[in-house]
Amino acid sequence: MDRGRTITITKDELEGQVKTPFPPTNVHACEVSDTYVVLSWTEPEPRGREPLTFYVERSLAGKSSWELASLDMVVNSPRFPVFDLVKGKQYCFRVRSINKYGVSDPSEPSEPISLGKPQAVPAPAHSVLAIRDRDTSVLLQWQEPKEKDDILGYYLYYSEAGKQDWKTVNNKPITKTRFIVHGLKTRREYVFRVKSVSRAGNSSYSEESVPILVKAAICVPSAPSAIALLLCTGSEMVLGWRAPTYNGGDPVRGYYLDQVEKGMKTWREVNIKPAKERQCRVCNLSSGHFYQFRVFAANVAGVGKPSEASEAFLCEKWTMPEPGCTYDLEFREVRNNSLVLLWAAPLYEGQSPVTGYLLEISQGDQSDDWTALNAEPISDTHYKVSGLQAGQTYRLRVSAVNEAGVGCASLPSEPVTAQTKPGTKNIETGVDNDGFIFLSYESDEMNDDSKFLWSKNYTEAIDAGRARTETKKNRSILTFTNPSEEDLGLYTVEMSDNANLSSSYDFTAEDLERLKELSWQVRNPLIALKSGWQVEVSEKGDVRLWLQTESLSNAAELRLIFNDREITSTPHRKINFDKTKGLVEILFDQLSQEDEGSYTAQLRDGRAKNQFTLVFVDQKFRETLALADANRHDHQRKSGPYFQEYLSWKINEDCELIIQCKVTNTNKDTSLKWFKDGMEVTQVVYEQSSGVSSLTISQVTKKEAGSYRAVVSDKRGEDVSTLDLLDNEYDNLLQQLSKQCALSAGPLSIQSTAEGFKLYSSLKYYISYLKNSWHFKEKRIDEEARTKTGSSMQKVWIEIFNPTENDKGKYTLEMFDGEETHKRYLDLSGQAFADALLEYQRLKQVAIAEKNRAKVTKGLPDVVAIMEGKSLCLTCFIEGDPAPEIFWLHNDREIVDQAQFTITKEPKCSSITVNNVKMENSGKYSIFVRNKYGSETVDVTVSVYKHGEKPPANAVEMG
């Protein structure tokens, strides 16, 4: 029964991409002893980034019941010792791979293994030989070791010669002793080595092979094709043909031609010496007879197979008026969307000269559907075909034209695929280090015999007097001697042994002008500038003039010209020249008026030179001089206590004016004093630890305008800071204060009064500089009988008298601080308006009642004194509508006795007279008035004293 460990797979892993591992391969015993067996296997390729572990299972040979041999252990490497085996029994083993996603299927079982004498690892292979095969492959052969019975196969390894960067060729052992290694890079040198594999393990490495250059092996060329009759005179024929598709790895050195008369079986040689071109004149033919021909191509490896026999050509003198066939069609510069076709003019022109050529194209390698490429004949024997589809195959053919008409079409070209091959290079232009203009072309596919062939317009040779060519490694350079308009035109280049490697460049007048300019720059180089003249002033007041160029050699020279005369270093002016950094600098310890002028640095380094001028005059010089003097003074100032931050002002969020400064470099003896308009200010706060000193003004008024001055001093020195809060600066302060006041304004609120509504906004405080206006329904409210605006230190308002339903709507308060307008809004409508109107009506009624209620306005003092026996008259004034009722009381009782008391009651006045005052008349007297709106009581205390006594001190003496 198959035993294994359960692997838990999460839901996320099931929903994701499950990557269970592949099983191992090649499970075998690499070591066998009397007590144990060491197993080895080949790890599979991992799926994902998770490392692999393994389970080892065993079974008796011939049985199907498997159990864990690793005792529930996970094995971390592809080797594992197995104990607890029984001698004399044979066992088979298999292995499973494990990763985070699960457990693989089991490997193929090993061969039966039993305990016994330990097996030894095999001897390595030897005599490793690498043989040329193709441009990206090598045939590898080796010899087996003498003891080869236990060998299961071989592992192969390769590395680029000299790098020792070994890579494995095969994942499974190769059982044969030869193998083609693919995927190599053309024209790179490689070395190879081999390991033997047995059940006991792998051998050591064999000796390295001799280095081999990867390129195709040389063999005879393939057969030529497309034999065509180019001319016939009646006794002679001129034949042409297409070159072999494959040259065998070596250029074709010549062609051999055989002929046979139609009806005959024996072929006979036409030429003993090979024809160098792809055409041949055959003589001594019989007019009126038919002949067939075949062609052989030959290279250094020998003569290849013959072409197919041509059609039977009639030997008869040509007399047709049209030209014969063009021939020798070849492709150049095959790219994804274009190619160039070359052809040879017909040998037979007809009865008039050839005036041009017509081209046709067919899509596919067999189609007879031909489409014209040019409507009008062209005179050249080359043509660039554009607008092709990448990856599509095409064939082309060409017909010559003369006055008589269009001649016969050439044989179709070989099929060609519109495709830019990897590594395809184009002609490049440039200027060399000596200033010569050049065209260059590079090829990665070169043999020892490869040559670069340059031409103009594909056929014209390059004039050696106007340009020279040279080859450096895999690059060819065409250098112009003295380029001019005579050198303009289409330049082409191709490889002598591979015409497919070709390119062209149209050298135009614009190219010539551009490259001539670059040539002049190379021959007359300028020292490149990194940074032009700069002017710097240090904190101490020193002035530095400097510029920087590219790095210069030790032979570089500098001349400094100041106002047309050369200058050098002096105690007042130091000149430095760092050639490595290309740095030129002039240092002034104290700039003066005599230093105003122009400074020119003239530099020369070999052929390169340049000069750079600084015009250091007028405003630029004056500003630098002023800054240097200021920095020097500031540096001296900082030798003692000084202002790190001068007097300045700000408005905080509480609309307070803060004037502050900050001093530094102080000590316990340092004094800091403030003055305003010459008078010392004592309300200043100074924090010695931070150096910050400040004056806080909670409410700004006109008296804050003025000139402020702060002085910090001790025995080391003194520094002064001033701040003028006058004119524009004071206006700016008011503007900032107004802005902050406006920002502090709360939302619009409503207060009902007896007169109407009062809309208001509360501020930190209000100043008149802050201009405000009120708007109702986006229209400004002007002063009128029903409205009145007002303000206080902390509030801005508008009063609306006698409000009605027409006053319902949106109200806006606009506050202009001199720069910005700040707005507050109140939507007085709906329930808010109804509540406010109801409260107004209530307060109005209360005000009416208060106005008309009965009240005592004046007349009675708090305490009066009267001498016994005299008369006392108390009078007071009364208001109220309707006229109030009047009652006088003595000790809270109404006075009704008219003998001693006389009471008068008028609408606005009432009095009481006490005749012949007695002691018992002392006490509290009250007047009580009332009407329908209310009542009021006023009290007066009467003190009666005897004759000769003094009245109370707090009483008003009467009588």
JSON list of C-alpha atoms in Angstrom, two decimals, residues 673-859:
[
{"chain": "A", "resi": 673, "resn": "LYS", "atom": "CA", "xyz": [17.67, 98.34, 26.11]},
{"chain": "A", "resi": 674, "resn": "TRP", "atom": "CA", "xyz": [14.73, 99.53, 24.04]},
{"chain": "A", "resi": 675, "resn": "PHE", "atom": "CA", "xyz": [13.80, 103.11, 23.12]},
{"chain": "A", "resi": 676, "resn": "LYS", "atom": "CA", "xyz": [10.85, 104.73, 21.37]},
{"chain": "A", "resi": 677, "resn": "ASP", "atom": "CA", "xyz": [11.27, 108.20, 19.96]},
{"chain": "A", "resi": 678, "resn": "GLY", "atom": "CA", "xyz": [14.28, 108.57, 22.28]},
{"chain": "A", "resi": 679, "resn": "MET", "atom": "CA", "xyz": [12.43, 107.47, 25.44]},
{"chain": "A", "resi": 680, "resn": "GLU", "atom": "CA", "xyz": [13.35, 104.16, 27.09]},
{"chain": "A", "resi": 681, "resn": "VAL", "atom": "CA", "xyz": [10.70, 101.45, 26.91]},
{"chain": "A", "resi": 682, "resn": "THR", "atom": "CA", "xyz": [10.41, 99.43, 30.10]},
{"chain": "A", "resi": 683, "resn": "GLN", "atom": "CA", "xyz": [7.58, 97.01, 29.24]},
{"chain": "A", "resi": 684, "resn": "VAL", "atom": "CA", "xyz": [9.99, 94.83, 27.23]},
{"chain": "A", "resi": 685, "resn": "VAL", "atom": "CA", "xyz": [10.33, 91.09, 27.99]},
{"chain": "A", "resi": 686, "resn": "TYR", "atom": "CA", "xyz": [13.83, 89.60, 27.51]},
{"chain": "A", "resi": 687, "resn": "GLU", "atom": "CA", "xyz": [14.60, 85.88, 27.73]},
{"chain": "A", "resi": 688, "resn": "GLN", "atom": "CA", "xyz": [18.35, 85.66, 28.13]},
{"chain": "A", "resi": 689, "resn": "SER", "atom": "CA", "xyz": [18.47, 81.92, 27.47]},
{"chain": "A", "resi": 690, "resn": "SER", "atom": "CA", "xyz": [16.98, 82.22, 23.98]},
{"chain": "A", "resi": 691, "resn": "GLY", "atom": "CA", "xyz": [18.10, 85.78, 23.28]},
{"chain": "A", "resi": 692, "resn": "VAL", "atom": "CA", "xyz": [14.56, 86.78, 22.27]},
{"chain": "A", "resi": 693, "resn": "SER", "atom": "CA", "xyz": [13.29, 90.18, 23.44]},
{"chain": "A", "resi": 694, "resn": "SER", "atom": "CA", "xyz": [9.73, 91.29, 22.74]},
{"chain": "A", "resi": 695, "resn": "LEU", "atom": "CA", "xyz": [7.21, 94.07, 23.35]},
{"chain": "A", "resi": 696, "resn": "THR", "atom": "CA", "xyz": [3.52, 93.08, 23.28]},
{"chain": "A", "resi": 697, "resn": "ILE", "atom": "CA", "xyz": [0.84, 95.74, 22.63]},
{"chain": "A", "resi": 698, "resn": "SER", "atom": "CA", "xyz": [-2.66, 94.39, 23.21]},
{"chain": "A", "resi": 699, "resn": "GLN", "atom": "CA", "xyz": [-4.50, 97.21, 21.41]},
{"chain": "A", "resi": 700, "resn": "VAL", "atom": "CA", "xyz": [-2.88, 99.33, 18.71]},
{"chain": "A", "resi": 701, "resn": "THR", "atom": "CA", "xyz": [-3.59, 103.05, 18.67]},
{"chain": "A", "resi": 702, "resn": "LYS", "atom": "CA", "xyz": [-1.93, 106.01, 17.01]},
{"chain": "A", "resi": 703, "resn": "LYS", "atom": "CA", "xyz": [0.47, 106.38, 19.90]},
{"chain": "A", "resi": 704, "resn": "GLU", "atom": "CA", "xyz": [2.21, 103.12, 18.81]},
{"chain": "A", "resi": 705, "resn": "ALA", "atom": "CA", "xyz": [3.46, 104.88, 15.67]},
{"chain": "A", "resi": 706, "resn": "GLY", "atom": "CA", "xyz": [7.04, 106.02, 15.98]},
{"chain": "A", "resi": 707, "resn": "SER", "atom": "CA", "xyz": [10.69, 105.00, 15.78]},
{"chain": "A", "resi": 708, "resn": "TYR", "atom": "CA", "xyz": [11.86, 102.04, 17.86]},
{"chain": "A", "resi": 709, "resn": "ARG", "atom": "CA", "xyz": [15.49, 101.37, 18.67]},
{"chain": "A", "resi": 710, "resn": "ALA", "atom": "CA", "xyz": [17.17, 98.46, 20.49]},
{"chain": "A", "resi": 711, "resn": "VAL", "atom": "CA", "xyz": [20.78, 98.53, 21.72]},
{"chain": "A", "resi": 712, "resn": "VAL", "atom": "CA", "xyz": [22.75, 95.46, 22.88]},
{"chain": "A", "resi": 713, "resn": "SER", "atom": "CA", "xyz": [26.20, 96.11, 24.32]},
{"chain": "A", "resi": 714, "resn": "ASP", "atom": "CA", "xyz": [28.99, 95.02, 26.63]},
{"chain": "A", "resi": 715, "resn": "LYS", "atom": "CA", "xyz": [32.69, 95.72, 26.83]},
{"chain": "A", "resi": 716, "resn": "ARG", "atom": "CA", "xyz": [33.32, 93.71, 23.65]},
{"chain": "A", "resi": 717, "resn": "GLY", "atom": "CA", "xyz": [31.17, 95.95, 21.47]},
{"chain": "A", "resi": 718, "resn": "GLU", "atom": "CA", "xyz": [27.73, 97.26, 20.63]},
{"chain": "A", "resi": 719, "resn": "ASP", "atom": "CA", "xyz": [25.04, 96.56, 18.01]},
{"chain": "A", "resi": 720, "resn": "VAL", "atom": "CA", "xyz": [21.95, 98.60, 17.19]},
{"chain": "A", "resi": 721, "resn": "SER", "atom": "CA", "xyz": [18.66, 97.69, 15.54]},
{"chain": "A", "resi": 722, "resn": "THR", "atom": "CA", "xyz": [15.98, 100.18, 14.50]},
{"chain": "A", "resi": 723, "resn": "LEU", "atom": "CA", "xyz": [12.39, 99.87, 13.37]},
{"chain": "A", "resi": 724, "resn": "ASP", "atom": "CA", "xyz": [10.38, 102.81, 12.04]},
{"chain": "A", "resi": 725, "resn": "LEU", "atom": "CA", "xyz": [6.64, 102.28, 12.41]},
{"chain": "A", "resi": 726, "resn": "LEU", "atom": "CA", "xyz": [5.85, 105.38, 10.39]},
{"chain": "A", "resi": 727, "resn": "ASP", "atom": "CA", "xyz": [4.18, 106.31, 7.14]},
{"chain": "A", "resi": 728, "resn": "ASN", "atom": "CA", "xyz": [3.92, 103.28, 4.81]},
{"chain": "A", "resi": 729, "resn": "GLU", "atom": "CA", "xyz": [5.21, 100.84, 7.42]},
{"chain": "A", "resi": 730, "resn": "TYR", "atom": "CA", "xyz": [2.59, 101.98, 9.92]},
{"chain": "A", "resi": 731, "resn": "ASP", "atom": "CA", "xyz": [-0.08, 101.72, 7.21]},
{"chain": "A", "resi": 732, "resn": "ASN", "atom": "CA", "xyz": [1.15, 98.20, 6.48]},
{"chain": "A", "resi": 733, "resn": "LEU", "atom": "CA", "xyz": [0.86, 97.39, 10.19]},
{"chain": "A", "resi": 734, "resn": "LEU", "atom": "CA", "xyz": [-2.71, 98.70, 10.26]},
{"chain": "A", "resi": 735, "resn": "GLN", "atom": "CA", "xyz": [-3.53, 96.63, 7.20]},
{"chain": "A", "resi": 736, "resn": "GLN", "atom": "CA", "xyz": [-2.17, 93.44, 8.77]},
{"chain": "A", "resi": 737, "resn": "LEU", "atom": "CA", "xyz": [-3.93, 94.25, 12.03]},
{"chain": "A", "resi": 738, "resn": "SER", "atom": "CA", "xyz": [-7.17, 94.88, 10.15]},
{"chain": "A", "resi": 739, "resn": "LYS", "atom": "CA", "xyz": [-6.79, 91.56, 8.38]},
{"chain": "A", "resi": 740, "resn": "GLN", "atom": "CA", "xyz": [-6.28, 89.68, 11.64]},
{"chain": "A", "resi": 741, "resn": "CYS", "atom": "CA", "xyz": [-9.19, 91.53, 13.26]},
{"chain": "A", "resi": 742, "resn": "ALA", "atom": "CA", "xyz": [-11.38, 90.57, 10.31]},
{"chain": "A", "resi": 743, "resn": "LEU", "atom": "CA", "xyz": [-10.22, 86.95, 10.56]},
{"chain": "A", "resi": 744, "resn": "SER", "atom": "CA", "xyz": [-11.14, 86.97, 14.25]},
{"chain": "A", "resi": 745, "resn": "ALA", "atom": "CA", "xyz": [-14.69, 88.07, 13.49]},
{"chain": "A", "resi": 746, "resn": "GLY", "atom": "CA", "xyz": [-17.29, 85.55, 14.56]},
{"chain": "A", "resi": 747, "resn": "PRO", "atom": "CA", "xyz": [-20.38, 84.60, 12.58]},
{"chain": "A", "resi": 748, "resn": "LEU", "atom": "CA", "xyz": [-23.23, 87.09, 12.21]},
{"chain": "A", "resi": 749, "resn": "SER", "atom": "CA", "xyz": [-25.73, 86.95, 15.08]},
{"chain": "A", "resi": 750, "resn": "ILE", "atom": "CA", "xyz": [-29.08, 88.67, 15.66]},
{"chain": "A", "resi": 751, "resn": "GLN", "atom": "CA", "xyz": [-30.34, 90.47, 18.76]},
{"chain": "A", "resi": 752, "resn": "SER", "atom": "CA", "xyz": [-33.93, 91.71, 18.96]},
{"chain": "A", "resi": 753, "resn": "THR", "atom": "CA", "xyz": [-34.48, 95.13, 20.58]},
{"chain": "A", "resi": 754, "resn": "ALA", "atom": "CA", "xyz": [-37.46, 97.30, 21.34]},
{"chain": "A", "resi": 755, "resn": "GLU", "atom": "CA", "xyz": [-36.65, 99.29, 18.21]},
{"chain": "A", "resi": 756, "resn": "GLY", "atom": "CA", "xyz": [-36.08, 96.32, 15.84]},
{"chain": "A", "resi": 757, "resn": "PHE", "atom": "CA", "xyz": [-33.22, 93.97, 14.94]},
{"chain": "A", "resi": 758, "resn": "LYS", "atom": "CA", "xyz": [-29.52, 94.33, 15.67]},
{"chain": "A", "resi": 759, "resn": "LEU", "atom": "CA", "xyz": [-27.21, 92.18, 13.47]},
{"chain": "A", "resi": 760, "resn": "TYR", "atom": "CA", "xyz": [-23.66, 92.00, 14.79]},
{"chain": "A", "resi": 761, "resn": "SER", "atom": "CA", "xyz": [-20.30, 90.21, 14.64]},
{"chain": "A", "resi": 762, "resn": "SER", "atom": "CA", "xyz": [-17.90, 90.02, 17.57]},
{"chain": "A", "resi": 763, "resn": "LEU", "atom": "CA", "xyz": [-14.17, 90.61, 17.00]},
{"chain": "A", "resi": 764, "resn": "LYS", "atom": "CA", "xyz": [-11.02, 90.53, 19.08]},
{"chain": "A", "resi": 765, "resn": "TYR", "atom": "CA", "xyz": [-11.25, 94.24, 18.58]},
{"chain": "A", "resi": 766, "resn": "TYR", "atom": "CA", "xyz": [-12.23, 96.67, 15.88]},
{"chain": "A", "resi": 767, "resn": "ILE", "atom": "CA", "xyz": [-10.21, 99.51, 14.35]},
{"chain": "A", "resi": 768, "resn": "SER", "atom": "CA", "xyz": [-11.46, 102.15, 11.98]},
{"chain": "A", "resi": 769, "resn": "TYR", "atom": "CA", "xyz": [-8.87, 101.15, 9.33]},
{"chain": "A", "resi": 770, "resn": "LEU", "atom": "CA", "xyz": [-11.03, 98.07, 8.76]},
{"chain": "A", "resi": 771, "resn": "LYS", "atom": "CA", "xyz": [-13.72, 99.35, 6.38]},
{"chain": "A", "resi": 772, "resn": "ASN", "atom": "CA", "xyz": [-17.00, 97.50, 6.61]},
{"chain": "A", "resi": 773, "resn": "SER", "atom": "CA", "xyz": [-20.23, 97.56, 4.69]},
{"chain": "A", "resi": 774, "resn": "TRP", "atom": "CA", "xyz": [-23.55, 95.73, 4.99]},
{"chain": "A", "resi": 775, "resn": "HIS", "atom": "CA", "xyz": [-25.50, 94.07, 2.21]},
{"chain": "A", "resi": 776, "resn": "PHE", "atom": "CA", "xyz": [-29.02, 92.74, 2.00]},
{"chain": "A", "resi": 777, "resn": "LYS", "atom": "CA", "xyz": [-29.76, 90.27, -0.77]},
{"chain": "A", "resi": 778, "resn": "GLU", "atom": "CA", "xyz": [-26.40, 91.14, -2.42]},
{"chain": "A", "resi": 779, "resn": "LYS", "atom": "CA", "xyz": [-27.30, 94.87, -2.47]},
{"chain": "A", "resi": 780, "resn": "ARG", "atom": "CA", "xyz": [-25.44, 97.37, -0.32]},
{"chain": "A", "resi": 781, "resn": "ILE", "atom": "CA", "xyz": [-27.43, 98.84, 2.57]},
{"chain": "A", "resi": 782, "resn": "ASP", "atom": "CA", "xyz": [-27.03, 102.62, 2.66]},
{"chain": "A", "resi": 783, "resn": "GLU", "atom": "CA", "xyz": [-27.72, 104.74, 5.72]},
{"chain": "A", "resi": 784, "resn": "GLU", "atom": "CA", "xyz": [-31.44, 105.54, 5.89]},
{"chain": "A", "resi": 785, "resn": "ALA", "atom": "CA", "xyz": [-34.16, 106.17, 8.41]},
{"chain": "A", "resi": 786, "resn": "ARG", "atom": "CA", "xyz": [-34.69, 102.48, 9.11]},
{"chain": "A", "resi": 787, "resn": "THR", "atom": "CA", "xyz": [-31.06, 101.41, 9.40]},
{"chain": "A", "resi": 788, "resn": "LYS", "atom": "CA", "xyz": [-28.10, 102.53, 11.43]},
{"chain": "A", "resi": 789, "resn": "THR", "atom": "CA", "xyz": [-24.56, 101.03, 11.55]},
{"chain": "A", "resi": 790, "resn": "GLY", "atom": "CA", "xyz": [-22.24, 101.18, 14.48]},
{"chain": "A", "resi": 791, "resn": "SER", "atom": "CA", "xyz": [-19.15, 99.68, 16.05]},
{"chain": "A", "resi": 792, "resn": "SER", "atom": "CA", "xyz": [-17.36, 99.35, 19.36]},
{"chain": "A", "resi": 793, "resn": "MET", "atom": "CA", "xyz": [-13.96, 98.03, 20.37]},
{"chain": "A", "resi": 794, "resn": "GLN", "atom": "CA", "xyz": [-15.14, 94.45, 20.03]},
{"chain": "A", "resi": 795, "resn": "LYS", "atom": "CA", "xyz": [-18.28, 94.52, 17.91]},
{"chain": "A", "resi": 796, "resn": "VAL", "atom": "CA", "xyz": [-19.62, 95.68, 14.54]},
{"chain": "A", "resi": 797, "resn": "TRP", "atom": "CA", "xyz": [-23.36, 95.97, 13.98]},
{"chain": "A", "resi": 798, "resn": "ILE", "atom": "CA", "xyz": [-26.27, 97.28, 11.99]},
{"chain": "A", "resi": 799, "resn": "GLU", "atom": "CA", "xyz": [-29.68, 98.16, 13.47]},
{"chain": "A", "resi": 800, "resn": "ILE", "atom": "CA", "xyz": [-32.88, 97.68, 11.51]},
{"chain": "A", "resi": 801, "resn": "PHE", "atom": "CA", "xyz": [-35.78, 99.69, 12.97]},
{"chain": "A", "resi": 802, "resn": "ASN", "atom": "CA", "xyz": [-39.40, 98.63, 12.85]},
{"chain": "A", "resi": 803, "resn": "PRO", "atom": "CA", "xyz": [-38.74, 95.40, 10.87]},
{"chain": "A", "resi": 804, "resn": "THR", "atom": "CA", "xyz": [-41.36, 93.91, 8.57]},
{"chain": "A", "resi": 805, "resn": "GLU", "atom": "CA", "xyz": [-41.66, 90.83, 6.38]},
{"chain": "A", "resi": 806, "resn": "ASN", "atom": "CA", "xyz": [-39.75, 92.74, 3.68]},
{"chain": "A", "resi": 807, "resn": "ASP", "atom": "CA", "xyz": [-36.62, 92.56, 5.87]},
{"chain": "A", "resi": 808, "resn": "LYS", "atom": "CA", "xyz": [-36.52, 88.80, 5.53]},
{"chain": "A", "resi": 809, "resn": "GLY", "atom": "CA", "xyz": [-33.50, 87.49, 3.57]},
{"chain": "A", "resi": 810, "resn": "LYS", "atom": "CA", "xyz": [-29.69, 87.03, 3.45]},
{"chain": "A", "resi": 811, "resn": "TYR", "atom": "CA", "xyz": [-27.46, 89.65, 5.15]},
{"chain": "A", "resi": 812, "resn": "THR", "atom": "CA", "xyz": [-23.74, 90.00, 4.46]},
{"chain": "A", "resi": 813, "resn": "LEU", "atom": "CA", "xyz": [-21.06, 91.87, 6.37]},
{"chain": "A", "resi": 814, "resn": "GLU", "atom": "CA", "xyz": [-18.06, 92.78, 4.20]},
{"chain": "A", "resi": 815, "resn": "MET", "atom": "CA", "xyz": [-14.85, 93.87, 5.94]},
{"chain": "A", "resi": 816, "resn": "PHE", "atom": "CA", "xyz": [-12.09, 95.28, 3.72]},
{"chain": "A", "resi": 817, "resn": "ASP", "atom": "CA", "xyz": [-8.61, 95.29, 5.31]},
{"chain": "A", "resi": 818, "resn": "GLY", "atom": "CA", "xyz": [-6.97, 97.31, 2.55]},
{"chain": "A", "resi": 819, "resn": "GLU", "atom": "CA", "xyz": [-6.10, 94.26, 0.44]},
{"chain": "A", "resi": 820, "resn": "GLU", "atom": "CA", "xyz": [-8.71, 91.58, 0.99]},
{"chain": "A", "resi": 821, "resn": "THR", "atom": "CA", "xyz": [-12.43, 91.48, 1.67]},
{"chain": "A", "resi": 822, "resn": "HIS", "atom": "CA", "xyz": [-13.67, 89.19, 4.43]},
{"chain": "A", "resi": 823, "resn": "LYS", "atom": "CA", "xyz": [-17.34, 88.23, 4.59]},
{"chain": "A", "resi": 824, "resn": "ARG", "atom": "CA", "xyz": [-19.76, 86.95, 7.19]},
{"chain": "A", "resi": 825, "resn": "TYR", "atom": "CA", "xyz": [-23.30, 85.84, 6.41]},
{"chain": "A", "resi": 826, "resn": "LEU", "atom": "CA", "xyz": [-26.67, 85.44, 8.13]},
{"chain": "A", "resi": 827, "resn": "ASP", "atom": "CA", "xyz": [-29.76, 84.00, 6.50]},
{"chain": "A", "resi": 828, "resn": "LEU", "atom": "CA", "xyz": [-32.59, 85.78, 8.33]},
{"chain": "A", "resi": 829, "resn": "SER", "atom": "CA", "xyz": [-35.60, 83.88, 7.11]},
{"chain": "A", "resi": 830, "resn": "GLY", "atom": "CA", "xyz": [-37.95, 81.12, 8.14]},
{"chain": "A", "resi": 831, "resn": "GLN", "atom": "CA", "xyz": [-38.16, 80.32, 11.84]},
{"chain": "A", "resi": 832, "resn": "ALA", "atom": "CA", "xyz": [-35.17, 82.51, 12.67]},
{"chain": "A", "resi": 833, "resn": "PHE", "atom": "CA", "xyz": [-36.96, 85.57, 11.31]},
{"chain": "A", "resi": 834, "resn": "ALA", "atom": "CA", "xyz": [-40.24, 84.61, 13.01]},
{"chain": "A", "resi": 835, "resn": "ASP", "atom": "CA", "xyz": [-38.54, 84.17, 16.41]},
{"chain": "A", "resi": 836, "resn": "ALA", "atom": "CA", "xyz": [-36.65, 87.45, 16.08]},
{"chain": "A", "resi": 837, "resn": "LEU", "atom": "CA", "xyz": [-39.77, 89.34, 15.03]},
{"chain": "A", "resi": 838, "resn": "LEU", "atom": "CA", "xyz": [-41.77, 87.90, 17.96]},
{"chain": "A", "resi": 839, "resn": "GLU", "atom": "CA", "xyz": [-39.03, 88.90, 20.42]},
{"chain": "A", "resi": 840, "resn": "TYR", "atom": "CA", "xyz": [-38.91, 92.41, 18.91]},
{"chain": "A", "resi": 841, "resn": "GLN", "atom": "CA", "xyz": [-42.68, 92.78, 19.38]},
{"chain": "A", "resi": 842, "resn": "ARG", "atom": "CA", "xyz": [-42.42, 91.60, 22.97]},
{"chain": "A", "resi": 843, "resn": "LEU", "atom": "CA", "xyz": [-39.57, 94.00, 23.76]},
{"chain": "A", "resi": 844, "resn": "LYS", "atom": "CA", "xyz": [-41.43, 96.83, 22.09]},
{"chain": "A", "resi": 845, "resn": "GLN", "atom": "CA", "xyz": [-44.43, 96.28, 24.36]},
{"chain": "A", "resi": 846, "resn": "VAL", "atom": "CA", "xyz": [-42.14, 96.12, 27.38]},
{"chain": "A", "resi": 847, "resn": "ALA", "atom": "CA", "xyz": [-40.54, 99.41, 26.32]},
{"chain": "A", "resi": 848, "resn": "ILE", "atom": "CA", "xyz": [-43.93, 101.08, 25.89]},
{"chain": "A", "resi": 849, "resn": "ALA", "atom": "CA", "xyz": [-44.99, 99.90, 29.33]},
{"chain": "A", "resi": 850, "resn": "GLU", "atom": "CA", "xyz": [-41.72, 101.12, 30.85]},
{"chain": "A", "resi": 851, "resn": "LYS", "atom": "CA", "xyz": [-42.11, 104.50, 29.21]},
{"chain": "A", "resi": 852, "resn": "ASN", "atom": "CA", "xyz": [-45.71, 105.07, 30.36]},
{"chain": "A", "resi": 853, "resn": "ARG", "atom": "CA", "xyz": [-45.72, 103.44, 33.79]},
{"chain": "A", "resi": 854, "resn": "ALA", "atom": "CA", "xyz": [-46.09, 105.56, 36.94]},
{"chain": "A", "resi": 855, "resn": "LYS", "atom": "CA", "xyz": [-42.75, 106.65, 38.37]},
{"chain": "A", "resi": 856, "resn": "VAL", "atom": "CA", "xyz": [-41.20, 109.22, 40.66]},
{"chain": "A", "resi": 857, "resn": "THR", "atom": "CA", "xyz": [-38.51, 111.08, 38.80]},
{"chain": "A", "resi": 858, "resn": "LYS", "atom": "CA", "xyz": [-36.90, 113.39, 41.36]},
{"chain": "A", "resi": 859, "resn": "GLY", "atom": "CA", "xyz": [-37.40, 115.46, 44.53]}
]
